[in-house]
Amino acid sequence: MSKAIKEKKSKKKDSKFIKKIKQHMYKWHSVIGLITIIPVIFWTLSGLMHPFMAHFFKPEIAHDKLEQQIIDQNQLQFSIQEVLQKNELTQFKNFRIVAFNNKTYYQLKTIIGELWYFDALTAEKLENGDQKYAEWLSRYFLDDQKSTIKKSEVVTEFNSQYKYVNRYLPVYKLSFDRPDAMEVYVETSSGKLATFNPVSRQWFIWFFDTFHNWSFIDAISNNSIRIITMIFLLSIIGFSALSGILIYGLLWKQFKKTDSLQPKKGLRKYHRQIGIWVSLFTLTFAFSGAYHATTKWAPYTLSQMIYEPTFETKEIPRANNMLNLDWIRFQNMSIITLNDTAYYRCQLAEKETKRFKKPKSDSKWNKKEDTKSEVIYINATTNKIAPNLDLEYAEFLAYYFTDGAPKASCCEMIDTSEDDSQPSFENIKLLESKVLNDFESREYGFVNKRLPVVKLAYDTPERTTYFIETSTSRLAAVINNSDRIEGYSFAILHKFLFMDWAGKNIRDLTMVLAALTILIVSILGFILFLKK
């Protein structure tokens, strides 16, 4: 008897407690929803546009990369040493060979960082060579030799139209006088296409940057305020979604009782029915978005992570056009220094190893395979090939960008000198080293831009992995466990990577539907508030 009374009392007590929670929770759910209605509309509308513009309505370009051509040895009548001597240059940063407008040039990087061009047949300097090469590249990528170039300018830092996701700096921006108002960005130091934006994409970039990344806050304040504001509002949206799950999920039976006494019709009914399903998507978007925003505190400095020693002409006695290499496969060369020795880094077309060559096809359905290259290093004094030097040079660069680099502003991002008891980076065990010719979608994806790179995974607590582009002596990316966790969080919860099995179209469609339903539920909730 006493047991039955106790149970009755506890039920009564529970119902009062739940009723009190319900009253406050429902009120806070409404208040939170009202506070975040504008941010949610901003984020969902701009988020809806991203799959459409980035995939369904993605603009196309004639060539997305410059094909590697065989350079005829006969075109190099003058060696780099003769060119330097003839033009009274005793020091330089580096050089490579470029071919455009039916001529072959030495592209020389001077000690002040400018790119000068010298005809390999005559050793004469090409005036405004860098701008002319940029124009040639942009026309090649577009396959447009007729349209007028309205404006040509050098971009030295990322801005609202040229975002950090493009990676390359500095670049030339060339604006074409065409119906699509095409803007092409090219990196002349590597001959690569950074990005291209017709007027539709220019408008989308502005819209996405303003309403998804909230760049308007940068205009009136600073980056830190923008990130804090975004994280704060995303946290509130997360709490709103959680309270919705609690109200319409865990405490649904309690609300069901009140609904049976006073049935909810119209908008209120639909807001609740759709809301419980959408709350989960809202949580994933809000959490991954806030987590991703925390990675944006530090300024982007990867474009400055480059090793550029100064060379003197006397350090490279061996003429570059007389090297002991297979000139039939020769594509390009530059120079590096390793252990106080100068080497020519030569790029050759890969040897044919198969008995039969693949038949050529002009069909548009047959995507042209990227041709791989072989890299060899030749001692600039002895003219002898140094085997397996590409991996060793990559290891040296990884060391340089940590222990070995002068800790200037560009190199503070990877400071391993905090703990003096920590073993030198040079002595840490290397777990994996390999050359990547394709993007690894999970760890080193398309967003990193640079290929080929050398991957170096080290045995550190954070499993630090470096990706080095040896052709330019640049750090392409550095990934730690914390970066991997955030990367997976953003890819799975924000970009719906878990839907990859269904294909990109279905994955993007699922993202669009999820964002659309969040938008609908938010607007329904707002209309309900106005009706009250």
mmCIF file of C-alpha atoms in Angstrom, residues 237-437:
data_model
loop_
_atom_site.group_PDB
_atom_site.id
_atom_site.type_symbol
_atom_site.label_atom_id
_atom_site.label_comp_id
_atom_site.label_asym_id
_atom_site.label_seq_id
_atom_site.Cartn_x
_atom_site.Cartn_y
_atom_site.Cartn_z
ATOM 1 C CA ILE A 237 21.691 27.880 -32.866
ATOM 2 C CA GLY A 238 23.087 24.606 -31.480
ATOM 3 C CA PHE A 239 21.274 25.177 -28.160
ATOM 4 C CA SER A 240 18.091 25.959 -30.100
ATOM 5 C CA ALA A 241 18.370 22.654 -31.958
ATOM 6 C CA LEU A 242 19.089 20.775 -28.691
ATOM 7 C CA SER A 243 16.091 22.313 -26.956
ATOM 8 C CA GLY A 244 13.956 21.382 -29.987
ATOM 9 C CA ILE A 245 15.154 17.764 -29.734
ATOM 10 C CA LEU A 246 14.395 17.717 -25.978
ATOM 11 C CA ILE A 247 10.953 19.285 -26.370
ATOM 12 C CA TYR A 248 9.755 17.321 -29.388
ATOM 13 C CA GLY A 249 11.818 14.187 -28.846
ATOM 14 C CA LEU A 250 12.645 13.193 -25.270
ATOM 15 C CA LEU A 251 9.653 15.028 -23.707
ATOM 16 C CA TRP A 252 7.321 14.343 -26.629
ATOM 17 C CA LYS A 253 4.878 12.281 -24.491
ATOM 18 C CA GLN A 254 4.305 15.247 -22.188
ATOM 19 C CA PHE A 255 3.584 17.546 -25.119
ATOM 20 C CA LYS A 256 1.363 14.912 -26.691
ATOM 21 C CA LYS A 257 -0.964 15.148 -23.678
ATOM 22 C CA THR A 258 -1.383 18.894 -24.079
ATOM 23 C CA ASP A 259 -1.798 18.487 -27.844
ATOM 24 C CA SER A 260 -4.677 16.009 -27.340
ATOM 25 C CA LEU A 261 -6.464 18.523 -25.074
ATOM 26 C CA GLN A 262 -5.748 21.464 -27.357
ATOM 27 C CA PRO A 263 -4.792 20.137 -30.817
ATOM 28 C CA LYS A 264 -2.281 22.246 -32.756
ATOM 29 C CA LYS A 265 -3.186 22.971 -36.342
ATOM 30 C CA GLY A 266 -1.638 24.685 -39.343
ATOM 31 C CA LEU A 267 1.828 26.198 -39.037
ATOM 32 C CA ARG A 268 2.382 25.111 -35.415
ATOM 33 C CA LYS A 269 1.715 21.477 -36.330
ATOM 34 C CA TYR A 270 4.089 21.554 -39.329
ATOM 35 C CA HIS A 271 6.803 23.459 -37.420
ATOM 36 C CA ARG A 272 6.856 20.698 -34.797
ATOM 37 C CA GLN A 273 6.616 17.772 -37.212
ATOM 38 C CA ILE A 274 9.408 19.014 -39.495
ATOM 39 C CA GLY A 275 11.459 20.521 -36.650
ATOM 40 C CA ILE A 276 12.300 17.246 -34.906
ATOM 41 C CA TRP A 277 13.842 15.869 -38.117
ATOM 42 C CA VAL A 278 15.683 19.071 -38.936
ATOM 43 C CA SER A 279 17.170 19.632 -35.461
ATOM 44 C CA LEU A 280 19.791 16.942 -36.085
ATOM 45 C CA PHE A 281 20.960 18.601 -39.330
ATOM 46 C CA THR A 282 20.990 21.987 -37.595
ATOM 47 C CA LEU A 283 23.222 20.568 -34.853
ATOM 48 C CA THR A 284 25.701 19.074 -37.334
ATOM 49 C CA PHE A 285 25.897 22.268 -39.418
ATOM 50 C CA ALA A 286 26.227 24.519 -36.342
ATOM 51 C CA PHE A 287 28.815 22.372 -34.535
ATOM 52 C CA SER A 288 31.059 21.768 -37.583
ATOM 53 C CA GLY A 289 30.716 25.424 -38.647
ATOM 54 C CA ALA A 290 31.768 26.713 -35.208
ATOM 55 C CA TYR A 291 34.618 24.174 -35.007
ATOM 56 C CA HIS A 292 35.801 25.215 -38.487
ATOM 57 C CA ALA A 293 35.666 28.902 -37.513
ATOM 58 C CA THR A 294 38.131 28.258 -34.657
ATOM 59 C CA THR A 295 40.811 27.404 -37.258
ATOM 60 C CA LYS A 296 40.598 30.893 -38.793
ATOM 61 C CA TRP A 297 42.286 32.822 -35.961
ATOM 62 C CA ALA A 298 45.804 32.795 -37.404
ATOM 63 C CA PRO A 299 46.506 34.653 -40.659
ATOM 64 C CA TYR A 300 47.253 32.523 -43.729
ATOM 65 C CA THR A 301 51.061 32.407 -44.095
ATOM 66 C CA LEU A 302 51.624 29.270 -46.171
ATOM 67 C CA SER A 303 52.325 31.338 -49.302
ATOM 68 C CA GLN A 304 55.425 32.722 -47.526
ATOM 69 C CA MET A 305 56.825 29.284 -46.666
ATOM 70 C CA ILE A 306 59.462 29.037 -49.371
ATOM 71 C CA TYR A 307 63.204 28.318 -49.304
ATOM 72 C CA GLU A 308 65.030 30.785 -51.568
ATOM 73 C CA PRO A 309 68.786 30.996 -51.045
ATOM 74 C CA THR A 310 70.820 33.394 -53.195
ATOM 75 C CA PHE A 311 73.051 31.785 -55.834
ATOM 76 C CA GLU A 312 76.158 33.243 -57.368
ATOM 77 C CA THR A 313 77.095 32.456 -60.972
ATOM 78 C CA LYS A 314 80.453 30.997 -59.908
ATOM 79 C CA GLU A 315 78.658 28.373 -57.757
ATOM 80 C CA ILE A 316 77.295 26.673 -60.896
ATOM 81 C CA PRO A 317 80.314 26.190 -63.208
ATOM 82 C CA ARG A 318 78.686 23.481 -65.343
ATOM 83 C CA ALA A 319 76.669 24.944 -68.264
ATOM 84 C CA ASN A 320 73.004 23.940 -67.982
ATOM 85 C CA ASN A 321 72.665 23.265 -71.739
ATOM 86 C CA MET A 322 75.520 20.743 -71.661
ATOM 87 C CA LEU A 323 74.290 18.484 -68.867
ATOM 88 C CA ASN A 324 74.542 14.712 -68.967
ATOM 89 C CA LEU A 325 70.849 13.886 -69.322
ATOM 90 C CA ASP A 326 68.342 12.391 -71.761
ATOM 91 C CA TRP A 327 67.509 15.564 -73.737
ATOM 92 C CA ILE A 328 64.842 13.775 -75.796
ATOM 93 C CA ARG A 329 62.677 13.705 -72.639
ATOM 94 C CA PHE A 330 63.737 17.089 -71.206
ATOM 95 C CA GLN A 331 60.873 19.281 -69.866
ATOM 96 C CA ASN A 332 62.398 21.796 -67.454
ATOM 97 C CA MET A 333 65.037 22.575 -64.845
ATOM 98 C CA SER A 334 65.763 24.750 -61.829
ATOM 99 C CA ILE A 335 68.527 24.856 -59.230
ATOM 100 C CA ILE A 336 68.711 23.855 -55.557
ATOM 101 C CA THR A 337 71.349 23.755 -52.838
ATOM 102 C CA LEU A 338 71.713 20.876 -50.400
ATOM 103 C CA ASN A 339 74.570 20.315 -47.932
ATOM 104 C CA ASP A 340 76.508 23.231 -49.464
ATOM 105 C CA THR A 341 76.321 21.682 -52.931
ATOM 106 C CA ALA A 342 74.410 23.119 -55.893
ATOM 107 C CA TYR A 343 72.344 20.761 -58.056
ATOM 108 C CA TYR A 344 70.306 21.149 -61.214
ATOM 109 C CA ARG A 345 66.823 19.771 -60.605
ATOM 110 C CA CYS A 346 65.806 18.380 -64.009
ATOM 111 C CA GLN A 347 62.319 17.294 -64.964
ATOM 112 C CA LEU A 348 62.008 14.651 -67.698
ATOM 113 C CA ALA A 349 58.998 13.036 -69.337
ATOM 114 C CA GLU A 350 58.393 9.563 -67.925
ATOM 115 C CA LYS A 351 59.961 6.716 -69.908
ATOM 116 C CA GLU A 352 57.640 4.517 -71.962
ATOM 117 C CA THR A 353 57.683 1.174 -70.146
ATOM 118 C CA LYS A 354 54.825 -0.581 -71.914
ATOM 119 C CA ARG A 355 55.196 -2.512 -75.130
ATOM 120 C CA PHE A 356 52.244 -0.761 -76.783
ATOM 121 C CA LYS A 357 51.339 2.915 -76.521
ATOM 122 C CA LYS A 358 47.740 3.852 -75.757
ATOM 123 C CA PRO A 359 45.878 4.861 -78.913
ATOM 124 C CA LYS A 360 45.068 8.560 -79.112
ATOM 125 C CA SER A 361 41.427 9.536 -78.942
ATOM 126 C CA ASP A 362 39.672 12.819 -79.633
ATOM 127 C CA SER A 363 36.469 11.733 -77.942
ATOM 128 C CA LYS A 364 35.267 14.209 -75.340
ATOM 129 C CA TRP A 365 34.335 11.306 -73.050
ATOM 130 C CA ASN A 366 37.953 10.173 -72.774
ATOM 131 C CA LYS A 367 39.541 12.387 -70.153
ATOM 132 C CA LYS A 368 43.195 13.005 -70.914
ATOM 133 C CA GLU A 369 45.448 11.407 -68.315
ATOM 134 C CA ASP A 370 47.971 13.601 -66.542
ATOM 135 C CA THR A 371 51.447 12.749 -67.752
ATOM 136 C CA LYS A 372 53.863 11.989 -64.931
ATOM 137 C CA SER A 373 57.430 13.212 -64.889
ATOM 138 C CA GLU A 374 60.733 11.834 -63.708
ATOM 139 C CA VAL A 375 62.924 14.072 -61.538
ATOM 140 C CA ILE A 376 66.713 13.788 -61.480
ATOM 141 C CA TYR A 377 69.350 15.899 -59.731
ATOM 142 C CA ILE A 378 72.682 16.654 -61.418
ATOM 143 C CA ASN A 379 75.676 18.073 -59.552
ATOM 144 C CA ALA A 380 76.264 21.599 -60.916
ATOM 145 C CA THR A 381 80.049 21.121 -60.686
ATOM 146 C CA THR A 382 80.720 17.473 -61.594
ATOM 147 C CA ASN A 383 77.807 16.891 -64.011
ATOM 148 C CA LYS A 384 77.049 13.597 -62.230
ATOM 149 C CA ILE A 385 73.535 12.379 -61.370
ATOM 150 C CA ALA A 386 72.814 12.235 -57.616
ATOM 151 C CA PRO A 387 70.344 9.353 -57.016
ATOM 152 C CA ASN A 388 67.268 9.559 -54.715
ATOM 153 C CA LEU A 389 67.870 13.215 -53.935
ATOM 154 C CA ASP A 390 64.233 14.359 -54.283
ATOM 155 C CA LEU A 391 63.161 12.711 -51.010
ATOM 156 C CA GLU A 392 66.321 13.861 -49.231
ATOM 157 C CA TYR A 393 65.725 17.433 -50.412
ATOM 158 C CA ALA A 394 62.096 17.243 -49.225
ATOM 159 C CA GLU A 395 63.307 16.090 -45.781
ATOM 160 C CA PHE A 396 65.743 19.004 -45.667
ATOM 161 C CA LEU A 397 62.925 21.458 -46.518
ATOM 162 C CA ALA A 398 60.710 19.983 -43.768
ATOM 163 C CA TYR A 399 63.603 20.503 -41.333
ATOM 164 C CA TYR A 400 64.161 24.034 -42.678
ATOM 165 C CA PHE A 401 60.508 25.015 -42.166
ATOM 166 C CA THR A 402 60.712 23.924 -38.500
ATOM 167 C CA ASP A 403 64.107 23.748 -36.751
ATOM 168 C CA GLY A 404 66.208 25.168 -39.558
ATOM 169 C CA ALA A 405 64.320 28.281 -40.634
ATOM 170 C CA PRO A 406 65.029 31.706 -39.155
ATOM 171 C CA LYS A 407 61.979 32.408 -37.004
ATOM 172 C CA ALA A 408 60.699 35.356 -38.997
ATOM 173 C CA SER A 409 56.998 36.193 -39.154
ATOM 174 C CA CYS A 410 56.473 33.707 -41.985
ATOM 175 C CA CYS A 411 57.808 30.757 -40.047
ATOM 176 C CA GLU A 412 56.275 31.168 -36.577
ATOM 177 C CA MET A 413 53.297 29.041 -37.622
ATOM 178 C CA ILE A 414 55.324 25.841 -37.174
ATOM 179 C CA ASP A 415 57.442 26.640 -34.146
ATOM 180 C CA THR A 416 58.750 23.449 -32.558
ATOM 181 C CA SER A 417 61.211 25.219 -30.273
ATOM 182 C CA GLU A 418 58.850 25.720 -27.313
ATOM 183 C CA ASP A 419 60.251 22.750 -25.397
ATOM 184 C CA ASP A 420 64.057 22.660 -25.258
ATOM 185 C CA SER A 421 63.980 19.044 -24.059
ATOM 186 C CA GLN A 422 62.192 18.007 -27.242
ATOM 187 C CA PRO A 423 64.495 16.141 -29.661
ATOM 188 C CA SER A 424 65.497 18.043 -32.763
ATOM 189 C CA PHE A 425 63.098 17.630 -35.657
ATOM 190 C CA GLU A 426 66.060 16.337 -37.655
ATOM 191 C CA ASN A 427 66.247 13.277 -35.381
ATOM 192 C CA ILE A 428 62.544 12.377 -35.287
ATOM 193 C CA LYS A 429 61.706 9.061 -36.973
ATOM 194 C CA LEU A 430 60.194 9.284 -40.449
ATOM 195 C CA LEU A 431 57.225 6.895 -40.684
ATOM 196 C CA GLU A 432 56.317 7.404 -44.344
ATOM 197 C CA SER A 433 57.753 9.169 -47.376
ATOM 198 C CA LYS A 434 56.304 9.051 -50.864
ATOM 199 C CA VAL A 435 55.631 11.203 -53.914
ATOM 200 C CA LEU A 436 51.991 12.156 -54.478
ATOM 201 C CA ASN A 437 50.981 12.760 -58.095
#
